[in-house]
Amino acid sequence: MNAARFALRGVVKSYPGRGNGGTAALAGIDLDLAEQRVTALTGRSGAGKTTLARIVMGFTRADRGSVRYRGRPLEEAPQRRFRRDNQMVFQNPLLACDPLFTVARVIAEPLRALRLAHDGSETLAVMEEMELPPALLGRRPAELSGGELQRVALARALVLRPGFLVLDEPFSALDDLTALRLVRLLKAACRRRRLGALFISHHRRHIRELADGEAVLERGRLIAAPG
Ligand code: ADP
């Protein structure tokens, strides 16, 4: 049961306007992201991590090479189904939160957006999983701590019952204790739900706790692949 969910081959991506002869953000990436495994992605700032994450999520197209999703070209994946099954979590949880929405609305928004039936029980279940007390349901994002807000963002990502998460430095804005607590909550959720993930992080301890393998990017090239 370790088939690749995502298989990248020869993926190249350049951005315009980076000067003549500028190196590509991704310069030929071969990478498999297995089902039900957490793959850490590390590397210096500017190495291409976010670009790779965006390509996996289908937010950015590669210039060259192929990205296959469950054995078929990613661009042929049915959009709605893909959005349900693959969710992204950002470093800044405010990106996932409309400041005018209550916590209840923020978490249920993916269900609403896909017009899926929901009665509030789904929201409560993922809040409990992320150890968010129901008393927070009526709060607005600005009334939450950074850790609470990121737990709301994780709950929101889980509410559609995805099979894969792409996490772009989700804990790097948090203090050490809060971050470690979230790493453990996320780890438990991954185990319970048999989730796979691409986990961008610089934090050795978090990677050790959460990841099954590690890929290292350096200037657009993979210098270590997950085992
Ligand atoms: P990382 O996530 O590892 O910090 P990124 O994928 O964000 O790396 O960036 C890789 C390279 O591509 C960097 O040199 C960055 O400046 C450049 N880059 C990223 N996004 C854009 C963009 N939208 N336009 C132009 N250059 C970009």
CSV table of C-alpha atoms in Angstrom, one decimal, residues 40-194:
chain,number,residue,atom,x,y,z
A,40,ALA,CA,9.1,16.4,5.0
A,41,LEU,CA,10.4,18.9,2.6
A,42,THR,CA,13.3,21.1,3.8
A,43,GLY,CA,15.8,23.5,2.3
A,44,ARG,CA,16.9,27.1,2.6
A,45,SER,CA,14.6,30.0,1.9
A,46,GLY,CA,14.3,30.4,-1.9
A,47,ALA,CA,15.2,26.7,-2.6
A,48,GLY,CA,11.8,26.1,-4.3
A,49,LYS,CA,9.8,24.5,-1.5
A,50,THR,CA,6.6,26.6,-1.9
A,51,THR,CA,6.8,26.4,-5.7
A,52,LEU,CA,6.9,22.6,-5.4
A,53,ALA,CA,4.0,22.6,-2.9
A,54,ARG,CA,1.9,24.8,-5.3
A,55,ILE,CA,2.6,22.6,-8.2
A,56,VAL,CA,1.5,19.5,-6.3
A,57,MET,CA,-1.7,21.3,-5.3
A,58,GLY,CA,-2.3,22.3,-8.9
A,59,PHE,CA,-2.1,26.1,-8.1
A,60,THR,CA,0.9,26.5,-10.3
A,61,ARG,CA,1.7,24.7,-13.6
A,62,ALA,CA,5.1,23.3,-14.3
A,63,ASP,CA,6.9,24.6,-17.4
A,64,ARG,CA,8.2,21.1,-18.2
A,65,GLY,CA,8.0,17.6,-16.8
A,66,SER,CA,5.0,15.7,-15.6
A,67,VAL,CA,2.9,15.6,-12.4
A,68,ARG,CA,0.8,12.5,-12.0
A,69,TYR,CA,-1.9,12.1,-9.4
A,70,ARG,CA,-2.9,8.6,-8.6
A,71,GLY,CA,-1.5,7.4,-11.9
A,72,ARG,CA,-3.0,10.0,-14.2
A,73,PRO,CA,-1.9,13.5,-15.3
A,74,LEU,CA,-2.7,15.9,-12.5
A,75,GLU,CA,-4.4,18.3,-15.0
A,76,GLU,CA,-6.9,15.7,-15.8
A,77,ALA,CA,-8.0,15.1,-12.2
A,78,PRO,CA,-11.6,16.1,-11.6
A,79,GLN,CA,-11.3,19.5,-9.9
A,80,ARG,CA,-14.0,19.1,-7.3
A,81,ARG,CA,-12.9,15.7,-6.2
A,82,PHE,CA,-9.3,16.8,-6.1
A,83,ARG,CA,-10.1,19.8,-3.9
A,84,ARG,CA,-11.9,17.6,-1.5
A,85,ASP,CA,-9.2,15.0,-1.3
A,86,ASN,CA,-6.2,17.4,-1.1
A,87,GLN,CA,-6.0,20.4,1.2
A,88,MET,CA,-3.3,23.0,1.8
A,89,VAL,CA,-2.4,24.7,5.1
A,90,PHE,CA,-0.3,27.8,5.1
A,91,GLN,CA,2.1,29.4,7.6
A,92,ASN,CA,-0.3,32.3,8.1
A,93,PRO,CA,-3.6,30.9,9.1
A,94,LEU,CA,-5.3,34.2,8.4
A,95,LEU,CA,-5.0,33.3,4.7
A,96,ALA,CA,-7.6,30.6,5.3
A,97,CYS,CA,-9.8,32.7,7.5
A,98,ASP,CA,-12.2,35.5,6.4
A,99,PRO,CA,-11.8,38.0,9.3
A,100,LEU,CA,-15.6,38.6,9.4
A,101,PHE,CA,-16.5,34.9,9.7
A,102,THR,CA,-16.9,33.1,13.1
A,103,VAL,CA,-14.8,30.1,13.8
A,104,ALA,CA,-17.9,27.9,13.0
A,105,ARG,CA,-18.2,29.5,9.6
A,106,VAL,CA,-14.5,29.4,8.8
A,107,ILE,CA,-14.3,25.7,9.5
A,108,ALA,CA,-17.5,24.8,7.7
A,109,GLU,CA,-16.6,27.0,4.7
A,110,PRO,CA,-15.2,24.2,2.5
A,111,LEU,CA,-18.4,22.2,3.0
A,112,ARG,CA,-20.4,25.2,2.0
A,113,ALA,CA,-18.2,26.0,-1.0
A,114,LEU,CA,-18.6,22.4,-2.3
A,115,ARG,CA,-22.3,22.5,-1.4
A,116,LEU,CA,-22.1,19.4,0.8
A,117,ALA,CA,-24.7,18.8,3.3
A,118,HIS,CA,-23.6,19.7,6.8
A,119,ASP,CA,-25.4,20.3,10.1
A,120,GLY,CA,-22.6,21.5,12.4
A,121,SER,CA,-21.7,18.1,13.7
A,122,GLU,CA,-18.7,17.9,11.3
A,123,THR,CA,-17.4,21.2,12.6
A,124,LEU,CA,-17.7,20.1,16.2
A,125,ALA,CA,-15.9,16.8,15.4
A,126,VAL,CA,-12.9,18.4,13.8
A,127,MET,CA,-12.7,21.0,16.5
A,128,GLU,CA,-12.6,18.3,19.1
A,129,GLU,CA,-9.9,16.5,17.2
A,130,MET,CA,-7.9,19.7,17.2
A,131,GLU,CA,-8.7,20.3,20.9
A,132,LEU,CA,-10.6,23.4,20.3
A,133,PRO,CA,-13.4,24.0,22.8
A,134,PRO,CA,-16.9,24.5,21.4
A,135,ALA,CA,-16.9,27.9,23.3
A,136,LEU,CA,-14.8,29.2,20.4
A,137,LEU,CA,-17.5,28.6,17.8
A,138,GLY,CA,-18.8,32.1,17.8
A,139,ARG,CA,-15.4,33.9,18.0
A,140,ARG,CA,-13.8,35.8,15.1
A,141,PRO,CA,-10.2,35.1,13.9
A,142,ALA,CA,-8.9,38.3,15.6
A,143,GLU,CA,-10.0,37.1,19.0
A,144,LEU,CA,-7.9,33.9,18.8
A,145,SER,CA,-4.3,33.2,19.7
A,146,GLY,CA,-1.9,32.2,16.9
A,147,GLY,CA,-2.0,28.5,18.1
A,148,GLU,CA,-5.8,28.5,18.2
A,149,LEU,CA,-6.0,30.1,14.8
A,150,GLN,CA,-3.7,27.5,13.3
A,151,ARG,CA,-5.7,24.7,14.9
A,152,VAL,CA,-8.8,26.3,13.3
A,153,ALA,CA,-7.0,26.2,9.9
A,154,LEU,CA,-6.1,22.5,10.5
A,155,ALA,CA,-9.7,21.7,11.4
A,156,ARG,CA,-10.9,23.5,8.3
A,157,ALA,CA,-8.4,21.5,6.2
A,158,LEU,CA,-9.7,18.2,7.8
A,159,VAL,CA,-13.4,18.9,7.6
A,160,LEU,CA,-13.7,17.5,4.0
A,161,ARG,CA,-12.0,14.3,5.1
A,162,PRO,CA,-9.1,14.7,2.7
A,163,GLY,CA,-6.5,11.9,2.0
A,164,PHE,CA,-3.6,14.3,1.7
A,165,LEU,CA,-2.4,17.6,3.2
A,166,VAL,CA,0.2,20.0,1.9
A,167,LEU,CA,1.5,22.0,4.9
A,168,ASP,CA,3.7,25.0,4.1
A,169,GLU,CA,5.6,25.8,7.3
A,170,PRO,CA,2.4,25.6,9.3
A,171,PHE,CA,4.1,26.0,12.7
A,172,SER,CA,7.0,28.3,12.1
A,173,ALA,CA,5.2,31.4,13.4
A,174,LEU,CA,4.3,29.7,16.7
A,175,ASP,CA,6.3,29.5,19.9
A,176,ASP,CA,8.1,26.2,20.6
A,177,LEU,CA,5.6,24.7,23.0
A,178,THR,CA,2.5,25.6,21.0
A,179,ALA,CA,4.1,24.3,17.9
A,180,LEU,CA,5.1,21.0,19.4
A,181,ARG,CA,1.5,20.5,20.7
A,182,LEU,CA,0.2,21.1,17.2
A,183,VAL,CA,2.7,18.8,15.7
A,184,ARG,CA,1.5,16.1,18.0
A,185,LEU,CA,-2.2,16.8,17.3
A,186,LEU,CA,-1.4,16.7,13.6
A,187,LYS,CA,0.5,13.4,13.9
A,188,ALA,CA,-2.4,11.8,15.7
A,189,ALA,CA,-4.8,13.0,13.1
A,190,CYS,CA,-2.6,11.6,10.3
A,191,ARG,CA,-2.4,8.3,12.0
A,192,ARG,CA,-6.1,8.1,12.8
A,193,ARG,CA,-7.2,9.2,9.3
A,194,ARG,CA,-4.4,7.4,7.4
